[in-house]
Short mmCIF file of C-alpha atoms in Angstrom, two decimals:
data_model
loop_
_atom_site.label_atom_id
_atom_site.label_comp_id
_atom_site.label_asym_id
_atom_site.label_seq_id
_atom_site.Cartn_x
_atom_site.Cartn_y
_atom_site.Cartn_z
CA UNK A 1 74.23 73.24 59.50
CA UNK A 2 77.72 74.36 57.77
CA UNK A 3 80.45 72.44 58.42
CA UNK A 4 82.95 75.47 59.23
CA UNK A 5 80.72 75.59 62.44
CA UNK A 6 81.06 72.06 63.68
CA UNK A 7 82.27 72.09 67.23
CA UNK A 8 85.85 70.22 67.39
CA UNK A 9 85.68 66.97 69.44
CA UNK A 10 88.47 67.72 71.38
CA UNK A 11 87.07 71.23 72.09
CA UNK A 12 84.12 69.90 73.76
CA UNK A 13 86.33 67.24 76.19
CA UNK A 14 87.49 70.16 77.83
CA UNK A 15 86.84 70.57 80.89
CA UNK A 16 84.87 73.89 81.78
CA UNK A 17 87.27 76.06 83.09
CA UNK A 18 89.45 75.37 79.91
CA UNK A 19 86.48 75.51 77.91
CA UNK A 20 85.64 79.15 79.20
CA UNK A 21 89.21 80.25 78.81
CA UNK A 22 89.15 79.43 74.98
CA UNK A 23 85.90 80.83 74.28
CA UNK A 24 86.64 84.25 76.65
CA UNK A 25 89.46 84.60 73.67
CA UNK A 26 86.69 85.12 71.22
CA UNK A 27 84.62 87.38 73.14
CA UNK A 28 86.23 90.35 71.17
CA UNK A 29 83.57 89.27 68.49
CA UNK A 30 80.51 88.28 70.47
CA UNK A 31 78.58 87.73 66.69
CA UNK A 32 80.91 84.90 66.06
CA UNK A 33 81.22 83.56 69.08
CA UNK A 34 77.37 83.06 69.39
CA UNK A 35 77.24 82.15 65.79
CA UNK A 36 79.64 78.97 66.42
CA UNK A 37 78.19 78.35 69.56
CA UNK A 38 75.02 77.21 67.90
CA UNK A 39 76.79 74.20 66.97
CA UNK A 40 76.64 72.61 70.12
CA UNK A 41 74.73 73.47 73.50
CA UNK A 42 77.43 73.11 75.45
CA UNK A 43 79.59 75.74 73.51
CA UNK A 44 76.32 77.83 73.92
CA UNK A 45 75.84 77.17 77.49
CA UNK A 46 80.15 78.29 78.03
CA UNK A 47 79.62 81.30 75.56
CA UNK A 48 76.99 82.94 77.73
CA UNK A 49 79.50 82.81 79.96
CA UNK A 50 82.70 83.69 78.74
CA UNK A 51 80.46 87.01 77.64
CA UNK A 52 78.78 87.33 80.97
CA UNK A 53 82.43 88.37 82.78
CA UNK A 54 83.55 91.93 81.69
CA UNK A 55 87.50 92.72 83.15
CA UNK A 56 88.96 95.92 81.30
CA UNK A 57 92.42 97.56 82.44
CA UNK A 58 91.85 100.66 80.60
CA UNK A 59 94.38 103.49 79.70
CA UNK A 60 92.13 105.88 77.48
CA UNK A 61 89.04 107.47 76.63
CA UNK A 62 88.34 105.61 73.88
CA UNK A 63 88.55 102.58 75.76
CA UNK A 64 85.84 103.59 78.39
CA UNK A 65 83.51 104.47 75.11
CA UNK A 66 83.83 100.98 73.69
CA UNK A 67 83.08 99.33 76.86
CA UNK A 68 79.42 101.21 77.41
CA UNK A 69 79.03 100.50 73.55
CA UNK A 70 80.07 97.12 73.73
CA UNK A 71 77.31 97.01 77.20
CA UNK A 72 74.61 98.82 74.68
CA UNK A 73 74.83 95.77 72.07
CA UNK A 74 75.26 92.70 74.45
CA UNK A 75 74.56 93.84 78.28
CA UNK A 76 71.69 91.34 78.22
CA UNK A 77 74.55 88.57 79.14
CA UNK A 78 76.75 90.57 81.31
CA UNK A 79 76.57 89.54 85.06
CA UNK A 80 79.89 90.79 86.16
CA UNK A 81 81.56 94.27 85.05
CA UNK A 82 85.09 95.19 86.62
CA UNK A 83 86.94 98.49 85.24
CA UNK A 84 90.20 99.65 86.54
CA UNK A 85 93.01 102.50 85.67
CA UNK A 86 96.58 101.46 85.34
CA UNK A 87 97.84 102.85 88.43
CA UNK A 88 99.55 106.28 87.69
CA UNK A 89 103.51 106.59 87.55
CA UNK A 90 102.93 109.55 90.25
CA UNK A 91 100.21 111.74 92.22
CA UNK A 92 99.69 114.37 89.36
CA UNK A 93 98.05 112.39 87.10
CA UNK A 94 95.51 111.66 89.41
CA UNK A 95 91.66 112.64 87.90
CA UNK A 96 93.21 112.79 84.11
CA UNK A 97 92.34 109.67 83.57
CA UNK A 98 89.45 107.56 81.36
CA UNK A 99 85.88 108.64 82.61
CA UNK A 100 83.28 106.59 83.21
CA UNK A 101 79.17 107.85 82.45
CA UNK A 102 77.18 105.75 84.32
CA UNK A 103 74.22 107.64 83.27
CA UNK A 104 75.07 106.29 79.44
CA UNK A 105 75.34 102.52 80.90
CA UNK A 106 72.34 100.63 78.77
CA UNK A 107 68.90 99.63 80.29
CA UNK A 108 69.35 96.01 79.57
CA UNK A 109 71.26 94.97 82.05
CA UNK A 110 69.04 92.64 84.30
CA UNK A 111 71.29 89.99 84.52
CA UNK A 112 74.60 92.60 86.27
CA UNK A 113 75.01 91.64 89.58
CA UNK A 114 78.28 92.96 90.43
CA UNK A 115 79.90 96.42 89.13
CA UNK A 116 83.50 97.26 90.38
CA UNK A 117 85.24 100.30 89.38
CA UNK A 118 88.90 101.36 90.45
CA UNK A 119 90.55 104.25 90.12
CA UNK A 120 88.46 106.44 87.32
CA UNK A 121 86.73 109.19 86.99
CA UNK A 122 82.77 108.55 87.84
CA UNK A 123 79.95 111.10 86.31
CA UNK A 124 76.25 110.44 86.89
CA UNK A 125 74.82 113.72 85.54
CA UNK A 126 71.02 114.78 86.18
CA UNK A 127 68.56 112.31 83.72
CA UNK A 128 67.35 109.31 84.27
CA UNK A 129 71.08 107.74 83.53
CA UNK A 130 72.35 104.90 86.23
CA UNK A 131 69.03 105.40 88.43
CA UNK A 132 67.03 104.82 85.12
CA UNK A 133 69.06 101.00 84.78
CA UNK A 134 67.89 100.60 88.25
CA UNK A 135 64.88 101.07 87.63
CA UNK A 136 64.84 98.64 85.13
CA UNK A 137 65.19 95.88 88.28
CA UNK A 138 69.25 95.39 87.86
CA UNK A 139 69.76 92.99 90.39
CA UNK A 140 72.64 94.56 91.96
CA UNK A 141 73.98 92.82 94.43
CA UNK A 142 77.92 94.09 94.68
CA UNK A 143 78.97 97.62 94.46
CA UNK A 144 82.86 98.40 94.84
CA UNK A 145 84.41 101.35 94.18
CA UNK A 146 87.92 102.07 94.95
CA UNK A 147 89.90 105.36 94.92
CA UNK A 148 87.37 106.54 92.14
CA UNK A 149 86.64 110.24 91.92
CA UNK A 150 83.23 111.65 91.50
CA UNK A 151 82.64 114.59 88.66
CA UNK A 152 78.70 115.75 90.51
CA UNK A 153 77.39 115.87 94.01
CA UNK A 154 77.53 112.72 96.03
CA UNK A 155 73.58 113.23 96.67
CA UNK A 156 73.34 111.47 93.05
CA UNK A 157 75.25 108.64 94.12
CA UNK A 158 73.25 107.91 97.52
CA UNK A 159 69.65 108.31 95.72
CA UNK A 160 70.95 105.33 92.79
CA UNK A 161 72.44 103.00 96.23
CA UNK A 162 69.36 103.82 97.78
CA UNK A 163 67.69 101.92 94.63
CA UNK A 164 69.73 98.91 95.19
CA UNK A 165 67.41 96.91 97.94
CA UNK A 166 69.03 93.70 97.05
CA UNK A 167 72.42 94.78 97.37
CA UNK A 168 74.78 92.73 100.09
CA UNK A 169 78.21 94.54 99.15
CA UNK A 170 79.20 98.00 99.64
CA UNK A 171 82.43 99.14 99.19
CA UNK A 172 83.97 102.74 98.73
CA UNK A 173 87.13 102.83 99.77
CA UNK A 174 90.87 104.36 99.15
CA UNK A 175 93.90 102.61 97.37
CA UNK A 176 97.53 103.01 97.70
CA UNK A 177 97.66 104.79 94.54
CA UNK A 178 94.00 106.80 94.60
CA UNK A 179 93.60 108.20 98.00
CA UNK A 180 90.48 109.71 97.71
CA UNK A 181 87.08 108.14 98.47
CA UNK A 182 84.18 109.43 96.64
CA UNK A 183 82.02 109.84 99.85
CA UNK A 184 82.31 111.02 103.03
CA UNK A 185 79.40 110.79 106.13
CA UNK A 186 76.96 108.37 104.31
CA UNK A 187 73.23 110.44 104.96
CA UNK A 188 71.77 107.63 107.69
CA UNK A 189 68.56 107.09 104.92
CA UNK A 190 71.54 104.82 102.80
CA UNK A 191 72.49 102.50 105.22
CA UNK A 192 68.90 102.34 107.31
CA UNK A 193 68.02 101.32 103.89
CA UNK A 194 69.96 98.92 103.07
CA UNK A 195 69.28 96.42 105.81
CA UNK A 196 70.93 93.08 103.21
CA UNK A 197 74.14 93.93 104.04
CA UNK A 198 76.77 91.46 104.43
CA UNK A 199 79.70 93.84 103.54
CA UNK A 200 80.24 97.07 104.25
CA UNK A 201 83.71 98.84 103.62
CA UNK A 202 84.08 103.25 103.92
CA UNK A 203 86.91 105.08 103.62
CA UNK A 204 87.43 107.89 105.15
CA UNK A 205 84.41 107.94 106.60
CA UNK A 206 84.29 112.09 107.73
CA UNK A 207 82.17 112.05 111.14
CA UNK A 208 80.90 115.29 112.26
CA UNK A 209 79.92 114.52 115.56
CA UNK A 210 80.77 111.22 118.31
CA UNK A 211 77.56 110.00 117.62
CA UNK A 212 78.38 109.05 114.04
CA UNK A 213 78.23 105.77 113.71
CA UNK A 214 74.34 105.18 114.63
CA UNK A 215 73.07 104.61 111.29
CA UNK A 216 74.90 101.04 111.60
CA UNK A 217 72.64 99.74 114.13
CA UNK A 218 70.07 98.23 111.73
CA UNK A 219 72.66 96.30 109.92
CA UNK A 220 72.53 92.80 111.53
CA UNK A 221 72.86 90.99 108.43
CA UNK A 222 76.44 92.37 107.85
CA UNK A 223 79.23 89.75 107.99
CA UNK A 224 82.27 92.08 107.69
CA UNK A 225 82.61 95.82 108.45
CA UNK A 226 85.36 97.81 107.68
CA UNK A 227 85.65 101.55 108.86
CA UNK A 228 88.62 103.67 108.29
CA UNK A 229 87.54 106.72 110.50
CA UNK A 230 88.69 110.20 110.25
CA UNK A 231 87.75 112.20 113.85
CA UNK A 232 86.64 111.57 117.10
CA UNK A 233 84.44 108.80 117.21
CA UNK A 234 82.39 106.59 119.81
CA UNK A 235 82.16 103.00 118.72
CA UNK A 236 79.58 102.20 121.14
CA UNK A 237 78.57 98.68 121.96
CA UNK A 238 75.14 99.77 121.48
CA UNK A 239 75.20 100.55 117.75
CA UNK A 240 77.10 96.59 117.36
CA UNK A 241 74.54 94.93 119.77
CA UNK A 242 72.24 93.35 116.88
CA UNK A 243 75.95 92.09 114.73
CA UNK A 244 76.03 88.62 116.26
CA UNK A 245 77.21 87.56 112.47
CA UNK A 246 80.39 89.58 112.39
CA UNK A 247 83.30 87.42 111.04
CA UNK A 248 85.59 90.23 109.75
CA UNK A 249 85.72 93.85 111.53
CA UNK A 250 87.98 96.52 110.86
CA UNK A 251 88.43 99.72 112.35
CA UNK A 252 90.89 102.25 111.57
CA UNK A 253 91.21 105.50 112.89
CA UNK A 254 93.22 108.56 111.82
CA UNK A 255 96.85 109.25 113.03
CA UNK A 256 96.81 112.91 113.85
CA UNK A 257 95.75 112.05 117.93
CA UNK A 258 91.79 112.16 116.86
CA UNK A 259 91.79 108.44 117.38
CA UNK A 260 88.08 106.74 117.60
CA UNK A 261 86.92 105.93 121.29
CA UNK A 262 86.43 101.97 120.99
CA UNK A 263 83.71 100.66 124.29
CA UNK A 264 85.21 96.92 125.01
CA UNK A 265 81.58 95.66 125.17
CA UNK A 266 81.44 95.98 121.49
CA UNK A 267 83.18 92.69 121.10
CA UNK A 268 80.66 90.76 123.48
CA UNK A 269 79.17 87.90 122.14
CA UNK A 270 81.04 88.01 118.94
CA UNK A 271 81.78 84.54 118.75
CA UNK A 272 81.97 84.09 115.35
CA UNK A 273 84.94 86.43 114.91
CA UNK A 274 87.48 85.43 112.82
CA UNK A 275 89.58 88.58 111.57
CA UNK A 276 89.65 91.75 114.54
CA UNK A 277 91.65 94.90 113.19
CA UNK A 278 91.38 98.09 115.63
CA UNK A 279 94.55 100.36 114.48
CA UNK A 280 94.76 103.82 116.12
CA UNK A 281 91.62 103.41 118.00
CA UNK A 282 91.45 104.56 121.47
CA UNK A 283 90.19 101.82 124.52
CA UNK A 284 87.33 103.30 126.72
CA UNK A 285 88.23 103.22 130.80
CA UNK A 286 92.31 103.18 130.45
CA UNK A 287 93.94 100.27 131.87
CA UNK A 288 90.37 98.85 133.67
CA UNK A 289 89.20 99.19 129.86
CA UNK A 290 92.18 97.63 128.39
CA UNK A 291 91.58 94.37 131.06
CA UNK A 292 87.81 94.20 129.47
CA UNK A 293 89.10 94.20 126.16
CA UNK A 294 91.36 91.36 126.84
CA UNK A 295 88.47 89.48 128.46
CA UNK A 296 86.61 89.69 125.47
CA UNK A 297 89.48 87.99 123.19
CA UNK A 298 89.12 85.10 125.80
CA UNK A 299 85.80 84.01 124.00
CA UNK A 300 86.78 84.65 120.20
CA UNK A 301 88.19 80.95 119.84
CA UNK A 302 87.51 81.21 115.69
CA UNK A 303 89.85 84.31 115.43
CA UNK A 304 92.76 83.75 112.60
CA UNK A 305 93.85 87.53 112.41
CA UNK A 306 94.11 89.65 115.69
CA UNK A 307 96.01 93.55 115.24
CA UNK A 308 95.78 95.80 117.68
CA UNK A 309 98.20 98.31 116.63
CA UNK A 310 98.53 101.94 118.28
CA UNK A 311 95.68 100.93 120.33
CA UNK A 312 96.44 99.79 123.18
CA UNK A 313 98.17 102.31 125.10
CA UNK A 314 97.39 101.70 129.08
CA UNK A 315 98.82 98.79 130.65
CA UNK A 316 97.15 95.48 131.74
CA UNK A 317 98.01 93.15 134.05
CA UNK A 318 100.61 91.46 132.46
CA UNK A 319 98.73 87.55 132.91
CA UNK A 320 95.55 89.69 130.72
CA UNK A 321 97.64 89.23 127.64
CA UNK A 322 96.86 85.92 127.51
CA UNK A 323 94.35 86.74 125.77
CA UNK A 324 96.41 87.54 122.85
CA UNK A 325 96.74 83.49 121.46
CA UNK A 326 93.95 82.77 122.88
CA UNK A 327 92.40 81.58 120.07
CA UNK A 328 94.54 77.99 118.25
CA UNK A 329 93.69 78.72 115.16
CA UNK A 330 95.33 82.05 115.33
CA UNK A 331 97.74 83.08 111.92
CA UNK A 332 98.36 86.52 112.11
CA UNK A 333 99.25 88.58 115.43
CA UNK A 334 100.18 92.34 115.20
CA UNK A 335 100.66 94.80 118.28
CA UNK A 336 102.84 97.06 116.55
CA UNK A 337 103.42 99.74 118.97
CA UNK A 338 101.15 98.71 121.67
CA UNK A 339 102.37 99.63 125.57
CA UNK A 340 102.64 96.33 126.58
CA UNK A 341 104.06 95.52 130.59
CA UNK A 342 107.65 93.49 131.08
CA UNK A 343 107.46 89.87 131.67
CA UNK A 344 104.04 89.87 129.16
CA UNK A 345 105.47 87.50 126.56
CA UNK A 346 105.61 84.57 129.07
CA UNK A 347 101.69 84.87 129.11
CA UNK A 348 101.25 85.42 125.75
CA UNK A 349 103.92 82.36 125.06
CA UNK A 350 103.34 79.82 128.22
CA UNK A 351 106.01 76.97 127.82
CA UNK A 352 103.65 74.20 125.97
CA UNK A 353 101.28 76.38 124.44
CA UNK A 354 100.79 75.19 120.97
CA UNK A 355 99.82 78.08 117.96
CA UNK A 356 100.74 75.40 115.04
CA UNK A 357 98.93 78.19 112.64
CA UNK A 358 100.01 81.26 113.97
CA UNK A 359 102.16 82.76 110.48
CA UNK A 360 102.84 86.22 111.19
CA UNK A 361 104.16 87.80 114.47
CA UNK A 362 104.32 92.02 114.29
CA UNK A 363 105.82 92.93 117.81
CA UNK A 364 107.73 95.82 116.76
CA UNK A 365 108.01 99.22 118.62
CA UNK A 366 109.65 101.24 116.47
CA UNK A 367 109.03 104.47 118.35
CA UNK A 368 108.10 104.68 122.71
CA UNK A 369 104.51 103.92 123.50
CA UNK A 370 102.73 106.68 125.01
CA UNK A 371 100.07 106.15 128.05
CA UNK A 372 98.65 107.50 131.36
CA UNK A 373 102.32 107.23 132.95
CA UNK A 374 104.35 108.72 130.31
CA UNK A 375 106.62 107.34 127.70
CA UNK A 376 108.02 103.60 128.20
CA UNK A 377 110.50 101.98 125.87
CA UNK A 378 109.96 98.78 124.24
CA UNK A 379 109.90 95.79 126.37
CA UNK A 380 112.09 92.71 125.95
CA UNK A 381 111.65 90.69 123.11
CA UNK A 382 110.28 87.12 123.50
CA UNK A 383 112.85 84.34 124.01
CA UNK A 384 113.71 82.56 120.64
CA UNK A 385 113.45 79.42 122.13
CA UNK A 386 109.81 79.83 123.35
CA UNK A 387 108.73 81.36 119.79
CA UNK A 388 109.84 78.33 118.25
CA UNK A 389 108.35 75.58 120.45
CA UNK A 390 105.07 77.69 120.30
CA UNK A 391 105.09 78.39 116.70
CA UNK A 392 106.83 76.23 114.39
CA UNK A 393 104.72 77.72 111.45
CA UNK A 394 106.07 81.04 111.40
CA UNK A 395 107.01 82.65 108.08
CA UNK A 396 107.02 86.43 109.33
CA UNK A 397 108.48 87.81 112.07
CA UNK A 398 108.95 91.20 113.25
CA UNK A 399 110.42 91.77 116.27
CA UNK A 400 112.06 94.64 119.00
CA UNK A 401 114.95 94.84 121.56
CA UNK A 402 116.09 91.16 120.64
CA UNK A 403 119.75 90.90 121.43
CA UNK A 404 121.06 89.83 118.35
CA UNK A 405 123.46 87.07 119.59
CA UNK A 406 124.00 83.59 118.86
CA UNK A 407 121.69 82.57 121.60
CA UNK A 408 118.53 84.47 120.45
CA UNK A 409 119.21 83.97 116.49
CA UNK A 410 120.75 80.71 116.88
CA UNK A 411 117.12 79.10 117.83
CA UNK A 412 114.95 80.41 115.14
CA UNK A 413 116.64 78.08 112.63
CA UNK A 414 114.09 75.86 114.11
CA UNK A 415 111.68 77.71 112.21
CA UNK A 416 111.98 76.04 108.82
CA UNK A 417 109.72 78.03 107.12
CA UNK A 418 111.06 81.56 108.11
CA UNK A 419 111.27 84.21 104.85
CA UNK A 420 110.78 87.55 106.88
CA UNK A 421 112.19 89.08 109.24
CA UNK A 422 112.60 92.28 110.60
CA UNK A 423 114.75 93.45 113.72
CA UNK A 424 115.31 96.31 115.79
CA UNK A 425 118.09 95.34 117.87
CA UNK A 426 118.38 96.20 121.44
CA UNK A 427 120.57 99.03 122.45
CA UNK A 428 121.46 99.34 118.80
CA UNK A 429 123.69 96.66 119.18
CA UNK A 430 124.49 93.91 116.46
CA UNK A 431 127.38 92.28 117.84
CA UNK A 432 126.98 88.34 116.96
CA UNK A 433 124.53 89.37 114.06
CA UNK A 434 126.48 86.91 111.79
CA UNK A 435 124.35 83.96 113.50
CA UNK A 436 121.38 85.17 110.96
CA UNK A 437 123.91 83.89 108.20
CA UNK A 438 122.01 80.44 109.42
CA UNK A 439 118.76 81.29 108.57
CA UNK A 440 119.19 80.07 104.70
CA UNK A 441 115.47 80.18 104.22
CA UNK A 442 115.20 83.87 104.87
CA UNK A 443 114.03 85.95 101.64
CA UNK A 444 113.84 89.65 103.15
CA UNK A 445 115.69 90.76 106.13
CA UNK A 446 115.23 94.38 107.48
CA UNK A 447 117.18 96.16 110.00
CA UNK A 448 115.18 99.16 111.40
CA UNK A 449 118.46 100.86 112.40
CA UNK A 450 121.29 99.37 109.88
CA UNK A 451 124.20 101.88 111.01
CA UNK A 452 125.55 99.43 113.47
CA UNK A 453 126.17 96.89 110.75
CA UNK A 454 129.74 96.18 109.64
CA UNK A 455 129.07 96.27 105.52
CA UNK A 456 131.58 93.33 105.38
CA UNK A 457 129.31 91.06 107.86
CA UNK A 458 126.61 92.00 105.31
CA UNK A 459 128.62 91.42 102.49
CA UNK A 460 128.95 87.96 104.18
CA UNK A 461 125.91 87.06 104.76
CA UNK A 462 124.86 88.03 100.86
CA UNK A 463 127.51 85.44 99.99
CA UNK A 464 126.21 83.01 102.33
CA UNK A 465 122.69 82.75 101.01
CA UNK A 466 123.45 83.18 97.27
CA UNK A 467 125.39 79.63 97.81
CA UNK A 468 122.51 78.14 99.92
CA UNK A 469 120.55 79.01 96.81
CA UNK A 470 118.04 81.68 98.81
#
């Protein structure tokens, strides 16, 4: 054996993850770093896997060519391929970027289990192309695709996912910067077909008709659903009644009044619930509906994230919203804009309830709820006092009609670990606003409404937390 390929002691004390970092430096040459790897079985052993991860940011063409050549000469070790765009500087270079021929991706690739794609250009092309590899018995088990574009019908897409028996994780969804999601109404043959699924994640999912959603009833494997929903909608409990494993389910509807139409039931026996997200979804039954829903939340004791935003827009009894910390282990609450009743946050906050990991509090009502009555302005805001003997944890907190006085921002300097928070003041009023100067730990402050701020007090207050060191 030549000496110039003698592993280095001290390379091979390492401990894995280092080991893998040093050898994913060489992967540019995969010749050499298989020909020094012979030296030692270990360095083999890491090499397969430094070579066996493929993460490209790409910026042009050329790039997106060397990556399916780079697949044709060594795809037997790749398990893992993730391609992304640099984010473009604005909305018209969106679809000029890199594009990506799936029908060129190599046959040997029985060892790729997981293929993410963001932000490019996708082209399948008639051939045997990407259903050809799958042929081949890729064991594909995650698919994401985010804000990509599609160059041929979507038909082409759905018969290779139809290929993919093994697969556990779907995802097509949107991106801040790529809006579009490369398919609409899924035909019900792809996701009858795909009964493994533990993830499932649409954008933009276009329904033609309230009835939508039925293809979803044969999924009982899935573990987290997320639906972002343009049109009218009926999320039936039927359709969720065989999804005892839900953990994570998010539904989103559109903004433009064609909310989804959520049934309450859905959410029985869902104990395993840990993260609930219904934004602009409508409650069946009004305010009878609204008490069911809260019922419901009684029995998911594992939930961590709870938002109900723009959902819930009839009114409850006011003891019902007790339902909201329900659950101890709670970190994240959000009923932004919600039509909530007065005297709700002593329910929601008893004196001696304890939510030790409750992090993020979004009570904010920027704009008046609508429901059956009319429009309502926001309610009080939750006594400081309470917030902090309730949760001492909280780092975020956004908050409407608080007066902002010395009595309601004196007490949330109890909250040592405070960095957010955002007020909207009631009655526009900010008179004793200098007690925030006290919260030193405070990294972002927003005002929704600023114009009743004297710019010296702020002026202030930026001098008072530049000496605290914030």
């Amino acid at each position: 054996m030549d000496s110039e390929i003698q592993p280095v002691p001290e390379l091979l004390q390492l401990p894995d993850p280092c080991l893998l970092a040093v050898l994913r430096c060489c992967a540019d040459d995969p010749r050499s770093l298989f020909s020094a790897a012979r030296a030692h079985s270990r360095l083999h052993q890491a090499a397969v896997l430094a070579a066996s991860n493929i993460s490209v940011v790409l910026t042009q063409q050329q790039q997106a060519d060397s990556v399916l050549l780079y697949l044709t000469n060594h795809g037997q070790h790749v398990s893992s391929i993730n391609l992304s765009l640099i984010p473009p500087a604005d909305d018209d270079t969106y679809g000029r970027g890199p594009t990506i021929s799936l029908r060129q991706l190599p046959p040997d690739l029985r060892r790729l289990e997981t293929l993410h794609v963001r932000g490019l250009l996708l082209q399948l092309q008639p051939g045997d192309g990407f259903q050809g590899v799958l042929h081949t018995g890729m064991p594909l088990k995650h698919l994401q695709l985010d804000g990509c574009q599609l160059l041929d019908d979507e038909e082409r897409l759905t018969a290779a996912v139809l290929l993919l028996s093994g697969l556990q994780h779907l995802g097509i969804s949107k991106t801040d910067h790529w809006p579009i999601a490369i398919m609409g109404e899924p035909p019900s043959s792809v996701l009858q077909g795909l009964t493994q699924l533990t993830y499932l994640e649409l954008a933009a999912y276009e329904v033609r008709d309230r009835d939508s959603l039925q293809p979803l009833h044969g999924l009982t494997c899935l573990q987290d659903l997320r639906l972002d929903i343009w049109g009218p909608v009926d999320v039936s409990a039927s359709t969720f009644s065989g999804m005892q494993q839900l953990t994570h389910l998010r539904l989103r509807g559109s903004q433009d009044g064609c909310n989804c139409c959520f049934e309450p039931a859905v959410l029985a026996g869902k104990t395993k619930l840990q993260h609930l997200t219904l934004l602009h979804c409508e409650v069946q039954g009004g305010t009878t509906g609204v008490t069911e829903l809260l019922s419901h939340l009684y029995q998911l004791q594992q939930l961590t994230h709870l938002e109900l935003g723009w959902s819930l827009v009839n009114v409850a009894p006011a003891a019902a919203y007790a339902a909201l910390t329900a659950s101890s282990k709670l970190q994240h609450l959000n009923v932004t804009n919600c039509k909530l009743p007065e005297g709700v946050w002593q329910h929601v906050f008893p004196v001696g309830k304890q939510l030790p990991h409750l992090r993020v509090l979004n009570a904010l009502f920027l704009e008046p709820t609508v429901g059956v009555s009319g429009s309502v302005g926001p309610i009080t805001a939750p006594e400081s006092s309470r917030l902090v003997g309730c949760c001492p944890g909280l780092c975020a907190l956004w908050i409407s009609a608080m007066q902002c006085c010395a009595g309601q921002l004196g007490p949330l300097t109890g909250l040592s670990g405070l960095q957010e928070l955002c007020v909207a003041p009631a009655n526009q009023s900010f008179e004793g606003f200098e007690a925030v100067g006290e919260l030193t730990g405070l990294t972002r402050l927003h005002l929704t409404d600023p114009r009743g701020v004297d710019s010296r007090l702020l002026w202030q207050l930026t001098k008072l937390w530049h000496s605290c060191g914030s």
